[in-house]
Short mmCIF file of C-alpha atoms in Angstrom, two decimals:
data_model
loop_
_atom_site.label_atom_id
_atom_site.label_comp_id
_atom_site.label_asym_id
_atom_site.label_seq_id
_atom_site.Cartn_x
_atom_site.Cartn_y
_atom_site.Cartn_z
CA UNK S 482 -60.34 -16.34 94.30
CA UNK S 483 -56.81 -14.87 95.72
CA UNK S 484 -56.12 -13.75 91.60
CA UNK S 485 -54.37 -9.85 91.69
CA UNK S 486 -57.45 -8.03 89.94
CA UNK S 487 -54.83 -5.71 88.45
CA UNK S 488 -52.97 -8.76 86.36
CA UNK S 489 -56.32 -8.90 84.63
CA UNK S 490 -55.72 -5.24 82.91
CA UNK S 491 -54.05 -4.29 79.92
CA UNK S 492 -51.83 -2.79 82.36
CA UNK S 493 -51.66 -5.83 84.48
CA UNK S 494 -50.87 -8.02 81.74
CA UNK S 495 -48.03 -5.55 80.47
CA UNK S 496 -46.50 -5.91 83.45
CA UNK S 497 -46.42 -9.78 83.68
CA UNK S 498 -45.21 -9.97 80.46
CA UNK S 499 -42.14 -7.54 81.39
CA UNK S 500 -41.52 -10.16 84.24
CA UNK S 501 -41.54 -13.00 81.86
CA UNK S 502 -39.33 -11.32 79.29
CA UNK S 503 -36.87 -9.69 82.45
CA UNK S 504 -36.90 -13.96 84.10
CA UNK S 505 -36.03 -15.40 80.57
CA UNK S 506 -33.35 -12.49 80.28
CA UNK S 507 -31.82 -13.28 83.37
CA UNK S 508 -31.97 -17.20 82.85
CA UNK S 509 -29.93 -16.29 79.11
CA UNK S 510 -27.55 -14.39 81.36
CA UNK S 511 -26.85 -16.95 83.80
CA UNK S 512 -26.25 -19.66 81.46
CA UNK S 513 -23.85 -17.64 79.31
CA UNK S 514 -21.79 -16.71 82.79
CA UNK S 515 -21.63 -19.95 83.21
CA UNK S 516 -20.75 -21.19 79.72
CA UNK S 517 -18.59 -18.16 79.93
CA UNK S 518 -16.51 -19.67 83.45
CA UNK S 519 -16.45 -23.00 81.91
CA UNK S 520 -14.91 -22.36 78.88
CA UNK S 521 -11.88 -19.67 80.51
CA UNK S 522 -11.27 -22.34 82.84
CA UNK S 523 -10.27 -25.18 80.14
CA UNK S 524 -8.42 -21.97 77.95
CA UNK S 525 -4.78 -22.57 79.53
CA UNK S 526 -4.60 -26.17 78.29
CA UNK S 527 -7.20 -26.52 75.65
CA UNK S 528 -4.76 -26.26 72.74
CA UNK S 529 -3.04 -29.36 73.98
CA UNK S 530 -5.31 -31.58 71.96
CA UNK S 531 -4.26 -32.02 68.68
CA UNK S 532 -7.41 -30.63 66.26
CA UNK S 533 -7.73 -27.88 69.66
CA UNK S 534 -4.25 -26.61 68.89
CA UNK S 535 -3.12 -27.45 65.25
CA UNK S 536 0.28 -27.61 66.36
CA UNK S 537 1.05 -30.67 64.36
CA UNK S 538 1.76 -29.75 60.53
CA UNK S 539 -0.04 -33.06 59.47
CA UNK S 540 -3.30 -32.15 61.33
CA UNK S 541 -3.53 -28.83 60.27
CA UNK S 542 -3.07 -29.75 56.94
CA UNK S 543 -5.95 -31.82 57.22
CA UNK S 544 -7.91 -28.83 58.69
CA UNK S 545 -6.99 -26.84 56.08
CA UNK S 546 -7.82 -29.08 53.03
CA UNK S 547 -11.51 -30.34 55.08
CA UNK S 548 -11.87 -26.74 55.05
CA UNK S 549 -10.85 -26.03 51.15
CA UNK S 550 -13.67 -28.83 51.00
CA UNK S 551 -16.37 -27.41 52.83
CA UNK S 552 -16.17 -23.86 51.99
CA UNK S 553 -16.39 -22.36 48.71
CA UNK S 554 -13.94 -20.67 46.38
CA UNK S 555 -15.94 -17.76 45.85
CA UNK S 556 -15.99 -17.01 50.00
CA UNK S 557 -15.31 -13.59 51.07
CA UNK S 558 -16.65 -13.13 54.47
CA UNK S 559 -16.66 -15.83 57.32
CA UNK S 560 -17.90 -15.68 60.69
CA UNK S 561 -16.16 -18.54 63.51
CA UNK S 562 -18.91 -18.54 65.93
CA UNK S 563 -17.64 -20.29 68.98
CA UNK S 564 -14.26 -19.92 68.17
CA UNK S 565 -12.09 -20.95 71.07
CA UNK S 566 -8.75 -20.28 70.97
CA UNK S 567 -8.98 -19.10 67.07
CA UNK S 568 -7.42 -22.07 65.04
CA UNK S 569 -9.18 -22.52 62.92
CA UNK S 570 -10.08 -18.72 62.51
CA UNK S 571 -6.52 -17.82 61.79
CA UNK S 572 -6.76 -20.95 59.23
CA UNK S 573 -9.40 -19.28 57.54
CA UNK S 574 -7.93 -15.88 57.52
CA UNK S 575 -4.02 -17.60 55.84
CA UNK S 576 -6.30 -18.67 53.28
CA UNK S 577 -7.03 -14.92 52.23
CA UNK S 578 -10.83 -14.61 53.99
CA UNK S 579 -12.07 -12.06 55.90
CA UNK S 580 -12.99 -13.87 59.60
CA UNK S 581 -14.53 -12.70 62.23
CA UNK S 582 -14.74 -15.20 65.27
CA UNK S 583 -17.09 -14.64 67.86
CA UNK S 584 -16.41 -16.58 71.50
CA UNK S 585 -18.00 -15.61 75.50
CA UNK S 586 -14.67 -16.76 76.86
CA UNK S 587 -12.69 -13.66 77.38
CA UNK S 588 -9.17 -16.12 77.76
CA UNK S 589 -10.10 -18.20 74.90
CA UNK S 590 -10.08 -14.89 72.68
CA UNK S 591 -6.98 -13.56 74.48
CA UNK S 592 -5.41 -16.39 73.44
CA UNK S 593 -7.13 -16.35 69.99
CA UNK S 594 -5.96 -13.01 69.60
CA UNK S 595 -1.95 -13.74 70.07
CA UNK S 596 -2.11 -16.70 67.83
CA UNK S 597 -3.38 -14.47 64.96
CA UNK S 598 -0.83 -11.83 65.76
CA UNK S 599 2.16 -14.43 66.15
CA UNK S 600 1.37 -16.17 62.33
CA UNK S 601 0.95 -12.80 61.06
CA UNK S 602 -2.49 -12.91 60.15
CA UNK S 603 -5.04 -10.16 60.13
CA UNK S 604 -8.69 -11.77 62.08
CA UNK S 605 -11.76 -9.46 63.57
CA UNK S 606 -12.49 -11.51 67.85
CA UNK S 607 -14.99 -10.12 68.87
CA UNK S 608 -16.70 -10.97 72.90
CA UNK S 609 -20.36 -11.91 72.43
CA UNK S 610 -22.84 -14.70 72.45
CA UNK S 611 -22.36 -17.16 69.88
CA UNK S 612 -26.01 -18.30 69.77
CA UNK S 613 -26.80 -14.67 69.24
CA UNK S 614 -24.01 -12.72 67.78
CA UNK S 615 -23.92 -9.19 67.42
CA UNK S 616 -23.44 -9.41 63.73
CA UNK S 617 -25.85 -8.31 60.39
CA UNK S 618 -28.11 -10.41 58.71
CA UNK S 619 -27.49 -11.62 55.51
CA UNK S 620 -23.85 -10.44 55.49
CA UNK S 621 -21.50 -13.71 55.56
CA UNK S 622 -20.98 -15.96 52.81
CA UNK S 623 -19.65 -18.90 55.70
CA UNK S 624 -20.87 -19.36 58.93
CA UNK S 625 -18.59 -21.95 60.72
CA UNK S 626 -18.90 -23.11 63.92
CA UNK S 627 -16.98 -26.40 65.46
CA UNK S 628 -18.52 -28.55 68.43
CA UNK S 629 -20.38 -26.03 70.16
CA UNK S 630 -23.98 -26.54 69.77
CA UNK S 631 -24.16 -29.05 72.37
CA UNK S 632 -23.17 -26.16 75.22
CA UNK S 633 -25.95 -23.64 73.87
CA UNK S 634 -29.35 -23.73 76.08
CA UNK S 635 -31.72 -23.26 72.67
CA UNK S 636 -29.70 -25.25 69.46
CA UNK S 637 -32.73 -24.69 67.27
CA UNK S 638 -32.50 -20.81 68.14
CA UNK S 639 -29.13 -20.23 67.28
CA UNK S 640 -29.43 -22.38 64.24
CA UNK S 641 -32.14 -19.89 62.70
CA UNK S 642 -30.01 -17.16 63.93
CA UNK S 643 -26.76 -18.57 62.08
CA UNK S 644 -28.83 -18.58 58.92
CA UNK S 645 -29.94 -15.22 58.96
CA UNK S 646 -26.62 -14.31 59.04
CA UNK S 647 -25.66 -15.84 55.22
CA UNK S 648 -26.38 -14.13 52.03
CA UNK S 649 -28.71 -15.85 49.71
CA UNK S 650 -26.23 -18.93 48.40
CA UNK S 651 -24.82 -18.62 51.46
CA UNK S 652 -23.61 -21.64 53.67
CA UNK S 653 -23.49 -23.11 56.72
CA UNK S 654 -20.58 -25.38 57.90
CA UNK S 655 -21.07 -27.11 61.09
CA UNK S 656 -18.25 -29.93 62.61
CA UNK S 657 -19.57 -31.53 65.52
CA UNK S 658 -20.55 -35.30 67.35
CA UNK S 659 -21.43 -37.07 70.04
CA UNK S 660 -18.44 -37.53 72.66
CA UNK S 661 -20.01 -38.45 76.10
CA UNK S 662 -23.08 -39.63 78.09
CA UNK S 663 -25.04 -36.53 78.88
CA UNK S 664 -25.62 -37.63 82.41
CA UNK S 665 -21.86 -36.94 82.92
CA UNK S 666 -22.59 -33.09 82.77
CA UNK S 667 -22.48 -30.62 80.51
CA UNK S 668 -20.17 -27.09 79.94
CA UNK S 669 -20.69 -25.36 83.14
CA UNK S 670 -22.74 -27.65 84.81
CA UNK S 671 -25.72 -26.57 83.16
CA UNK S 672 -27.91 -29.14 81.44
CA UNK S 673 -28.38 -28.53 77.55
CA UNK S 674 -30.66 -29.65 75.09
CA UNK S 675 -27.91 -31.79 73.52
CA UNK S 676 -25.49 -32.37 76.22
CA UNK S 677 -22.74 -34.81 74.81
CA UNK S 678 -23.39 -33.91 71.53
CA UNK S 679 -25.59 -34.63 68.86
CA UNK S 680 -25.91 -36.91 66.25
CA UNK S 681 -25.99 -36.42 62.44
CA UNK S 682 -29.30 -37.59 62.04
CA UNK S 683 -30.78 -34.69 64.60
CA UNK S 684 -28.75 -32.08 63.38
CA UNK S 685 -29.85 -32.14 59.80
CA UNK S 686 -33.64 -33.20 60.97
CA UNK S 687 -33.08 -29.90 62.77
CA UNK S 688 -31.05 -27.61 59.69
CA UNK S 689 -33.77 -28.78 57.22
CA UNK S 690 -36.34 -26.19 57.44
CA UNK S 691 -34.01 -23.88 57.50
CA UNK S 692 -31.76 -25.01 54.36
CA UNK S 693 -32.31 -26.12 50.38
CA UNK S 694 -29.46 -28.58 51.02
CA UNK S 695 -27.66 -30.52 53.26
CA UNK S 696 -24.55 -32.72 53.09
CA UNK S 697 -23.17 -34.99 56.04
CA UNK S 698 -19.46 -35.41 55.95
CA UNK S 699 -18.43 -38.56 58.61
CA UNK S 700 -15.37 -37.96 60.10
CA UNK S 701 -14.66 -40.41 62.56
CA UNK S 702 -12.32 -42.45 60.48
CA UNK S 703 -10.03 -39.70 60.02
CA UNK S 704 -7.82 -39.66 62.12
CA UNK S 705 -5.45 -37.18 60.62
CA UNK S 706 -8.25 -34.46 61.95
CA UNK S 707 -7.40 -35.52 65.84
CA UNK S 708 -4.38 -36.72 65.52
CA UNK S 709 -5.43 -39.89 67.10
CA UNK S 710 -7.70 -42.30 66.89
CA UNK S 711 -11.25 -41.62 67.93
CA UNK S 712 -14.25 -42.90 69.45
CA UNK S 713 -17.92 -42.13 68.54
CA UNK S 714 -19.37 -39.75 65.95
CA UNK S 715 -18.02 -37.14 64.53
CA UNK S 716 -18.88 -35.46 61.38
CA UNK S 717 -19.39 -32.57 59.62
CA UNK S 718 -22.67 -30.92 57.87
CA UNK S 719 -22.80 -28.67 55.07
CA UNK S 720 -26.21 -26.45 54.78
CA UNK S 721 -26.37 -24.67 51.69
CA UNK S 722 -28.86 -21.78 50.92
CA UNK S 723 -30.93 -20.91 53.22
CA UNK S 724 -34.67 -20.72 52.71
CA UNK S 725 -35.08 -17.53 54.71
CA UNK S 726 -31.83 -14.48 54.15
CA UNK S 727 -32.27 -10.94 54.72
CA UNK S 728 -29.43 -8.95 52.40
CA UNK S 729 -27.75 -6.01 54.06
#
């Protein structure tokens, strides 16, 4: 027996569990670098497609009434988690809420950043992990967040996390699909749990611990959204009240 006598102590064991946490750290760290690189390298032209952009009146009118649909009157507080370029952020905030969008791509916010500044609107970016923001619990009435689960290394993770942040009839609104075969690659190059996206059906198998109720919203056939015609599904789920809140 070649075992290390002193891994068998209390302080043995301490120690390999400080090298567990420190690998798992480090692993986090890695794939939000390279989430991070992936994401600043598409930020130059990523506003060129149509829902990216909202350029075209017609589509973001339709972002903006999906959005009068999804979220409720009484909203105050919204957090953007994953919010790109800041779209639909700055959508959010000519409505009269108070957004915060959270993105890892330091380009995607600078450019998030002058949009806001250009329409004249007033929105909190803020550099962080979306699966893990730096923000309270139970202190947002909306959590939004559009087609990023499928880059995040631990879905069901940051889905826990996102409802923690609502208050108690809070909601989550989540846009998202399935785009690609998986085996094409993912954000990065780093294999995800749901590279290519994820279906309906998985997301709201996944949201429903987590959530009283859940509505599924297809979107596919819209093509006002996109601006063109699409292929494969796309949709939009609705969580509301969460079964476990902690109030600021």
């Amino acid at each position: 027996n070649h075992s290390d006598p002193t891994l068998c102590s209390d302080t043995g064991l301490g120690r390999l569990s400080s090298l567990v946490i420190l690998a798992a750290t480090i692993d986090r760290v890695d794939r939000l670098r390279g989430i991070e690189g992936y994401w600043s390298s598409q930020a130059s032209t990523f506003d060129e497609e149509p829902d990216h952009g909202l350029t075209d009146p017609d589509v973001r009118l339709a972002w903006a009434a999906r959005l009068g649909e999804w979220i409720p009157p009484e909203a105050i507080r919204v957090a953007d988690l994953g919010c790109g370029t800041g779209s639909l952020s700055v959508l959010l905030a000519e409505a009269g809420l108070d957004v915060i969008g959270v993105d890892a791509s330091p380009a995607m916010l600078e450019r998030a950043r002058a949009k806001a500044q250009t329409l004249g609107v007033t929105v909190e970016f803020a550099l962080g992990d979306a699966a893990d923001p730096d923000l309270a619990d139970g202190s947002f009435d909306v959590v939004l967040s559009r087609h990023v689960v499928w880059t995040l290394a631990d879905p069901i993770a940051a889905l826990v996390r996102w409802a923690r942040l609502l208050t108690q009839d809070g909601r989550l609104v989540l846009v998202e699909g399935r785009w690609f075969d998986p085996s094409r690659g993912s954000a990065g190059g780093i294999g995800m749990p749901w590279d290519g996206g994820v279906s309906a059906e998985d997301l709201m198998t996944a949201l429903h611990p987590l959530f009283e109720r859940i509505d599924h919203h297809p979107l596919s056939d819209d093509t006002a959204l996109w601006g063109k015609t699409v292929t494969g599904e796309r949709y939009a789920v609705v969580a509301t009240d969460p079964t476990t809140t902690q109030a600021t």
